PDB file of C-alpha atoms in Angstrom:
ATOM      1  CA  UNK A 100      21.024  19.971 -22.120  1.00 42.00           C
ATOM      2  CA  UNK A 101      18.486  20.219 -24.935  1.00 44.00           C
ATOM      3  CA  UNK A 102      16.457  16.779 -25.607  1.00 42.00           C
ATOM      4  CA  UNK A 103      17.536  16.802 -29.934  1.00 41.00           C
ATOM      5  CA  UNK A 104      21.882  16.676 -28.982  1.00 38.00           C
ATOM      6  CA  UNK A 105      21.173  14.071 -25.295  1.00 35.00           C
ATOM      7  CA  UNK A 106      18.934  12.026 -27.786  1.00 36.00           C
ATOM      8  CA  UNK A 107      21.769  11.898 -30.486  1.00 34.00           C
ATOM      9  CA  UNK A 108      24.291  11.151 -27.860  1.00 32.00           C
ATOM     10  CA  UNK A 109      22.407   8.702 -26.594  1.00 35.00           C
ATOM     11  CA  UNK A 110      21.625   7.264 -29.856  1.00 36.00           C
ATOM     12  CA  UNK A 111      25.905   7.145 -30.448  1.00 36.00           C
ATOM     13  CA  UNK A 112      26.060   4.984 -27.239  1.00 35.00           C
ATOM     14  CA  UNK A 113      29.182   2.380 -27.904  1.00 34.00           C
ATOM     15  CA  UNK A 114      28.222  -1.128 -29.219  1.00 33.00           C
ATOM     16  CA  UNK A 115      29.289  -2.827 -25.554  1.00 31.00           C
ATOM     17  CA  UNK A 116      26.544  -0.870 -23.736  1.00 33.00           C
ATOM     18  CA  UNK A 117      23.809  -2.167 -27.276  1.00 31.00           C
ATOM     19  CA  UNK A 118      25.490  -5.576 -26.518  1.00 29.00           C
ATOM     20  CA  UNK A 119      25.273  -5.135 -21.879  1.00 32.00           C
ATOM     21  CA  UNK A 120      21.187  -4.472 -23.124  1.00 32.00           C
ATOM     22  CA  UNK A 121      20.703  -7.153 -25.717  1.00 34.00           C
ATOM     23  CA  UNK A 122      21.945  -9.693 -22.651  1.00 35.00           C
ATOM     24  CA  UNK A 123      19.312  -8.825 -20.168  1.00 36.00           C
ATOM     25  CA  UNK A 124      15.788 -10.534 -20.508  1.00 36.00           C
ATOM     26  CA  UNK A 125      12.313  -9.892 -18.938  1.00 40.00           C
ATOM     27  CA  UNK A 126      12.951 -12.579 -17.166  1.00 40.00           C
ATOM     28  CA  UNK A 127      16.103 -10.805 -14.793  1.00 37.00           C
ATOM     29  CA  UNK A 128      15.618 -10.774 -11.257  1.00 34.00           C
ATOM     30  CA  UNK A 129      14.480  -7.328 -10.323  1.00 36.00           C
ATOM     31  CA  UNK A 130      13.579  -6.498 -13.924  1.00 42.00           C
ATOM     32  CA  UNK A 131      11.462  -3.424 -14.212  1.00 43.00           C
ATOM     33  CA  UNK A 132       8.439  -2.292 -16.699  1.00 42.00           C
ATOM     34  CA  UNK A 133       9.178  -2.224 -20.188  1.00 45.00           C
ATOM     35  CA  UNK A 134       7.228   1.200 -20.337  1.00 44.00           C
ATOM     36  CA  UNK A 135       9.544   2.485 -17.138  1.00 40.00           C
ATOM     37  CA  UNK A 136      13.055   3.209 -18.707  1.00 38.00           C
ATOM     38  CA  UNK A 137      14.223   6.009 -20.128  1.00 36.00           C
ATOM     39  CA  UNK A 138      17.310   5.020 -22.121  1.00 36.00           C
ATOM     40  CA  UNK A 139      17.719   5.006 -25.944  1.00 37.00           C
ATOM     41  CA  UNK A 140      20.855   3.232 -25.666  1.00 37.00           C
ATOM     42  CA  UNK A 141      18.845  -0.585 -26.103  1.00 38.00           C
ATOM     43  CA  UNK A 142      17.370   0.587 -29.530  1.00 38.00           C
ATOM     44  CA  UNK A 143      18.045  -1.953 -32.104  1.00 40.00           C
ATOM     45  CA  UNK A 144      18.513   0.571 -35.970  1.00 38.00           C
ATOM     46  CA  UNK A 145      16.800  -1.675 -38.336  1.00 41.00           C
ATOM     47  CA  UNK A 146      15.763  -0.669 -41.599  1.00 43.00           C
ATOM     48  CA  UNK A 147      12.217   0.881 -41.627  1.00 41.00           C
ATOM     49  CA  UNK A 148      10.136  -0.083 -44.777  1.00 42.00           C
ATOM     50  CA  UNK A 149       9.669   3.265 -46.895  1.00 42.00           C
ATOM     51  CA  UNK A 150       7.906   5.914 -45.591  1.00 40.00           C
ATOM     52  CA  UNK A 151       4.593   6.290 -47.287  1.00 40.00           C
ATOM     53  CA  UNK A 152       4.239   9.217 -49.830  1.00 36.00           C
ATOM     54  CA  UNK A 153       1.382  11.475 -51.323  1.00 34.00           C
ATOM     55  CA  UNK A 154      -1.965  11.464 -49.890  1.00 35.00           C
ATOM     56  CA  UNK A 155      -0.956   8.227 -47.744  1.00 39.00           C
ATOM     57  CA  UNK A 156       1.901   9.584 -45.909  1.00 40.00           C
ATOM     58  CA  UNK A 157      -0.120  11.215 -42.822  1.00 53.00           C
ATOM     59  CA  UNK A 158      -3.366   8.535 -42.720  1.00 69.00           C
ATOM     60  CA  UNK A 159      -3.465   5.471 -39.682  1.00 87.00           C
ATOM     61  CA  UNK A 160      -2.968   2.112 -41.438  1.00 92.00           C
ATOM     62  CA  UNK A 161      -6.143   0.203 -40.664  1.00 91.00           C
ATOM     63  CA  UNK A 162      -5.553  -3.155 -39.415  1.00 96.00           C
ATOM     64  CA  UNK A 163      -7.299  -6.046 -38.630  1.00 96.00           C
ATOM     65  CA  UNK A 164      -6.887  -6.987 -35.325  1.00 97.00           C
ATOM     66  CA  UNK A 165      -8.302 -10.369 -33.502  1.00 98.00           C
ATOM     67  CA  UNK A 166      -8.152 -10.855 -29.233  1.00 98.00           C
ATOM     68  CA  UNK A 167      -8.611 -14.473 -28.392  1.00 98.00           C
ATOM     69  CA  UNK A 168     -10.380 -14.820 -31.694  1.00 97.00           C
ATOM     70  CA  UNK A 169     -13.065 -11.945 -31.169  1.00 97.00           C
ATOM     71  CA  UNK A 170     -12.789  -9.209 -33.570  1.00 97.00           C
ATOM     72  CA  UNK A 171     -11.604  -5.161 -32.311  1.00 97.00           C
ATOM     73  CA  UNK A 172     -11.422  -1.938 -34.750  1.00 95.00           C
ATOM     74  CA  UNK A 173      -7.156  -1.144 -34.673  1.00 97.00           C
ATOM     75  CA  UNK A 174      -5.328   1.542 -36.291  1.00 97.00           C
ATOM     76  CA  UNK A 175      -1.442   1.735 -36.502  1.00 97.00           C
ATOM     77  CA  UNK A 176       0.260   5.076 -37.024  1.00 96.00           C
ATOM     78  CA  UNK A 177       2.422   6.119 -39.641  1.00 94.00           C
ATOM     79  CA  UNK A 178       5.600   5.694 -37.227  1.00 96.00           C
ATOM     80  CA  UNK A 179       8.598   3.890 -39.017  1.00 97.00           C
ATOM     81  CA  UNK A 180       7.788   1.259 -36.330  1.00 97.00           C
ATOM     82  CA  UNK A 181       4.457   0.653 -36.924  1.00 97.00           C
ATOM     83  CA  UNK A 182       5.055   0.437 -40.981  1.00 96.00           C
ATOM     84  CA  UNK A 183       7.877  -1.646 -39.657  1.00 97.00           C
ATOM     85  CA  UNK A 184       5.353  -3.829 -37.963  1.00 97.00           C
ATOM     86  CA  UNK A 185       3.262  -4.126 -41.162  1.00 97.00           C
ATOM     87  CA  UNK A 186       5.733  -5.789 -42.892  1.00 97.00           C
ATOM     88  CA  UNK A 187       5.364  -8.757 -40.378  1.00 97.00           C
ATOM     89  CA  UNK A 188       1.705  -9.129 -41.019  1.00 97.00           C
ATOM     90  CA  UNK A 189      -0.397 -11.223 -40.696  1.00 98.00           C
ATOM     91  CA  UNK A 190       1.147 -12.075 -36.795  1.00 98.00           C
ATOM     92  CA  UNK A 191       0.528 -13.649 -34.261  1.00 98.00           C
ATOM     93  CA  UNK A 192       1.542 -12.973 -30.951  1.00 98.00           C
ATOM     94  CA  UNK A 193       0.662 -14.988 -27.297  1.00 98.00           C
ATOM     95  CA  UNK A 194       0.227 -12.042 -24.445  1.00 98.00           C
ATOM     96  CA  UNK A 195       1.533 -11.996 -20.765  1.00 98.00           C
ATOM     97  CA  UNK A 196       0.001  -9.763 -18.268  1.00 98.00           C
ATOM     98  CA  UNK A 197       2.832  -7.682 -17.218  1.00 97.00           C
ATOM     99  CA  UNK A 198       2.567  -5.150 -13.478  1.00 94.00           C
ATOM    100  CA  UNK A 199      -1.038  -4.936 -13.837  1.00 96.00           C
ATOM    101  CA  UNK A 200      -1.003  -2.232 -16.500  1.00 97.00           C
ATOM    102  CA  UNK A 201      -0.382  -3.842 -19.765  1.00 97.00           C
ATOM    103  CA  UNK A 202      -0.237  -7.303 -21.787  1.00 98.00           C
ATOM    104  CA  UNK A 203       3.255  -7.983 -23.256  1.00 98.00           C
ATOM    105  CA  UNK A 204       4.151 -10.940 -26.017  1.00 98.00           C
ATOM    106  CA  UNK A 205       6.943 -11.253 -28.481  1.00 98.00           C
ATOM    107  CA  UNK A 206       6.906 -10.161 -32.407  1.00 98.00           C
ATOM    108  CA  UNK A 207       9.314 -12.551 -34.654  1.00 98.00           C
ATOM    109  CA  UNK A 208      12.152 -10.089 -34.605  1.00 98.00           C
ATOM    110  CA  UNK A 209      13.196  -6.339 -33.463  1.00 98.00           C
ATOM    111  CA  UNK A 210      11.154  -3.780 -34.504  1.00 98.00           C
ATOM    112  CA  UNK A 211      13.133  -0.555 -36.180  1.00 97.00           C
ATOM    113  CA  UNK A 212      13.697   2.811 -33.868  1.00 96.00           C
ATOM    114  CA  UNK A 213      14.691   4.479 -36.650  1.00 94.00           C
ATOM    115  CA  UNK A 214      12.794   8.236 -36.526  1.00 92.00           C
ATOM    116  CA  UNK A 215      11.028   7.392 -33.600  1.00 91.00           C
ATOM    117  CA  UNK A 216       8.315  10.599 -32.487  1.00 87.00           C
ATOM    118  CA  UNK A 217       8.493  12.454 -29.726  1.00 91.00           C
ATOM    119  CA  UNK A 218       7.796   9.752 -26.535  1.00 94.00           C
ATOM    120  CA  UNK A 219       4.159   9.720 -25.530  1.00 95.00           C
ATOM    121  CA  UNK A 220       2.813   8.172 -21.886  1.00 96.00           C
ATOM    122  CA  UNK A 221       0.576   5.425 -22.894  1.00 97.00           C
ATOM    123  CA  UNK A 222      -3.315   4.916 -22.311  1.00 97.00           C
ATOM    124  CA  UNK A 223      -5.479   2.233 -22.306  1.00 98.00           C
ATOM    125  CA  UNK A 224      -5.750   0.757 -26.263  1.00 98.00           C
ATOM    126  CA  UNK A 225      -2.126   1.649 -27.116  1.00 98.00           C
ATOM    127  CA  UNK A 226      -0.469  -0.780 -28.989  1.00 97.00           C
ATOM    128  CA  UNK A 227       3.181  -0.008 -28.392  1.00 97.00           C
ATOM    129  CA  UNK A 228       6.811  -1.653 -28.761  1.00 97.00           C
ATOM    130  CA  UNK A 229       9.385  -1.377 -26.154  1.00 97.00           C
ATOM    131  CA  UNK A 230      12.777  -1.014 -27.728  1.00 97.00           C
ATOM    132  CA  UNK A 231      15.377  -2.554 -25.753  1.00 97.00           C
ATOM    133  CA  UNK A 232      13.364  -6.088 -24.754  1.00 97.00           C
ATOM    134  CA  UNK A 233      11.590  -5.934 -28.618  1.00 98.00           C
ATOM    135  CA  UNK A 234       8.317  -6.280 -27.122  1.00 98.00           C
ATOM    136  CA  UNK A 235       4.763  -5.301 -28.316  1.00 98.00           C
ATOM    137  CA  UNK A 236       2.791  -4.161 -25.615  1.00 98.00           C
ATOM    138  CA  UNK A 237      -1.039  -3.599 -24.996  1.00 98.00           C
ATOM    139  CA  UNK A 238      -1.993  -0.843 -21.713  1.00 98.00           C
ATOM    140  CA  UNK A 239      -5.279  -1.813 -20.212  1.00 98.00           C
ATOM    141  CA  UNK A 240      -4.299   0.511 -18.036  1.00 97.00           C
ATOM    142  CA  UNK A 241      -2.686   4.039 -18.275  1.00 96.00           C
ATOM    143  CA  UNK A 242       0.930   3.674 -18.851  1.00 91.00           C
ATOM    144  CA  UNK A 243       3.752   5.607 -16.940  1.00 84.00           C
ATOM    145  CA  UNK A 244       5.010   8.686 -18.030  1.00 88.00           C
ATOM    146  CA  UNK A 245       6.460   8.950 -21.495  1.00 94.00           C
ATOM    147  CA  UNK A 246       9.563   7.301 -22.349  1.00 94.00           C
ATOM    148  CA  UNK A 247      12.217   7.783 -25.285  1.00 95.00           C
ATOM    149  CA  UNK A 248      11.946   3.289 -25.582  1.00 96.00           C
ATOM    150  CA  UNK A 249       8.247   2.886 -25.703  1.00 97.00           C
ATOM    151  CA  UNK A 250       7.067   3.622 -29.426  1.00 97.00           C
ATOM    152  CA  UNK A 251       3.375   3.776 -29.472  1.00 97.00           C
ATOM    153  CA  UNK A 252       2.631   2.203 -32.863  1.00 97.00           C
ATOM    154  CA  UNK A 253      -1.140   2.540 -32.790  1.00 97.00           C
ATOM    155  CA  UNK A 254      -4.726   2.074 -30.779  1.00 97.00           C
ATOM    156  CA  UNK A 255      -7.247  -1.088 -30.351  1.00 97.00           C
ATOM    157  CA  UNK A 256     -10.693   0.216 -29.796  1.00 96.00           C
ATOM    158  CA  UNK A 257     -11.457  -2.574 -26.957  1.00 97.00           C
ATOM    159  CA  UNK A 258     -12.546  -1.618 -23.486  1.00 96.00           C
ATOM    160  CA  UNK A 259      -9.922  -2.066 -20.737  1.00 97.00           C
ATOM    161  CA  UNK A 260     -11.529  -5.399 -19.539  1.00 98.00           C
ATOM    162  CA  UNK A 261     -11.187  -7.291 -22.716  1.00 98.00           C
ATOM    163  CA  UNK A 262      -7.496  -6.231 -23.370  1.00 98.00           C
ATOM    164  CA  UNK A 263      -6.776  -7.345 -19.691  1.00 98.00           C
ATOM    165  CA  UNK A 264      -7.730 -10.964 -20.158  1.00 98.00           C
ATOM    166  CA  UNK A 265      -6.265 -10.988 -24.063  1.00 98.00           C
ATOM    167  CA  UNK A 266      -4.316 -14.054 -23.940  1.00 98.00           C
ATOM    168  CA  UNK A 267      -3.387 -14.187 -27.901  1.00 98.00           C
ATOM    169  CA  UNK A 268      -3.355 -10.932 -30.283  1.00 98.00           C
ATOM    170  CA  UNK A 269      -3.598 -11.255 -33.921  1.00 98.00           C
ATOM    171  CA  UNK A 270      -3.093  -8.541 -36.842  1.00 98.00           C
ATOM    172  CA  UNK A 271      -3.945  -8.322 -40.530  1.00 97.00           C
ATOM    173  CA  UNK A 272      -3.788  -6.084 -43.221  1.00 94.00           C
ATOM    174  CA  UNK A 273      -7.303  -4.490 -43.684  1.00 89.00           C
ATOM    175  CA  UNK A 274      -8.975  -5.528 -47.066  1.00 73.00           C
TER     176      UNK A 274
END
């Protein structure tokens, strides 16, 4: 079956199996990565702020982005998650090493799904939000392979070392 009708189908899934997801936590016995699964059906559809237009509509949002205080270049993408994630700025966020690969912490609510691009296997300096715990993530390592519930919203231009010990992220607008 061709990925555009399984991802609508998936997207259709009844409210009891969005309800079954919402119930499970990162703290379940036996839990695995966020960046592992493969299922759309724990997407939260939240309204995305409006989608940029003109000149503005392709170019990386510029961020300011703190770890642990020290200062990193960041860019978000255009995604309908990361403008989504703008709208929550400035944030802060306290990380969690998570399997060795990434940092995890939580943002204040669900991020949207909404238009989501094509899934993308993470590398180290992806900032990215897994859909059905709401999660940001940060991969100081190389992710798994691309998954339809990890968004990558943008990079952090930090080498692998310093994004492994980040204990506490925080973003800005740029000025």
């Amino acid at each position: 079956m061709p990925s555009t009708p399984r991802r609508t189908l998936l997207r259709a899934a009844p409210a009891a199996a969005l309800l079954a997801l919402a119930a499970c936590s990162n703290d379940a016995p036996g839990a695995t990565s966020p960046s592992a699964s493969s299922s759309a059906a724990g997407r939260q559809e939240t309204t995305a702020p409006p989608a940029p237009s003109g000149p503005d509509r392709n170019t990386a949002m510029d961020v300011r982005v703190t770890l642990d205080g020290r200062p990193v270049d960041a860019t978000l993408n255009t995604s309908p998650a990361a403008r989504d994630l703008a709208t929550l700025l400035p944030l802060t966020v306290d990380l969690k090493d998570f399997h060795g690969t990434e940092r995890i912490g939580e943002p204040p609510r669900k991020l949207t799904t909404d238009g989501a691009p094509e899934p993308a296997a993470p590398g180290v300096g992806d900032i990215a939000y897994y859909a059905p715990w709401g999660n940001l993530a940060l991969f100081y390592q190389d992710g798994p392979s691309a998954s339809t519930d990890l968004l990558i919203l943008g990079h952090i231009d930090a080498d692998a070392d310093q994004l492994a010990r980040a204990e506490r992220i925080t973003i800005e607008t740029a000025s």
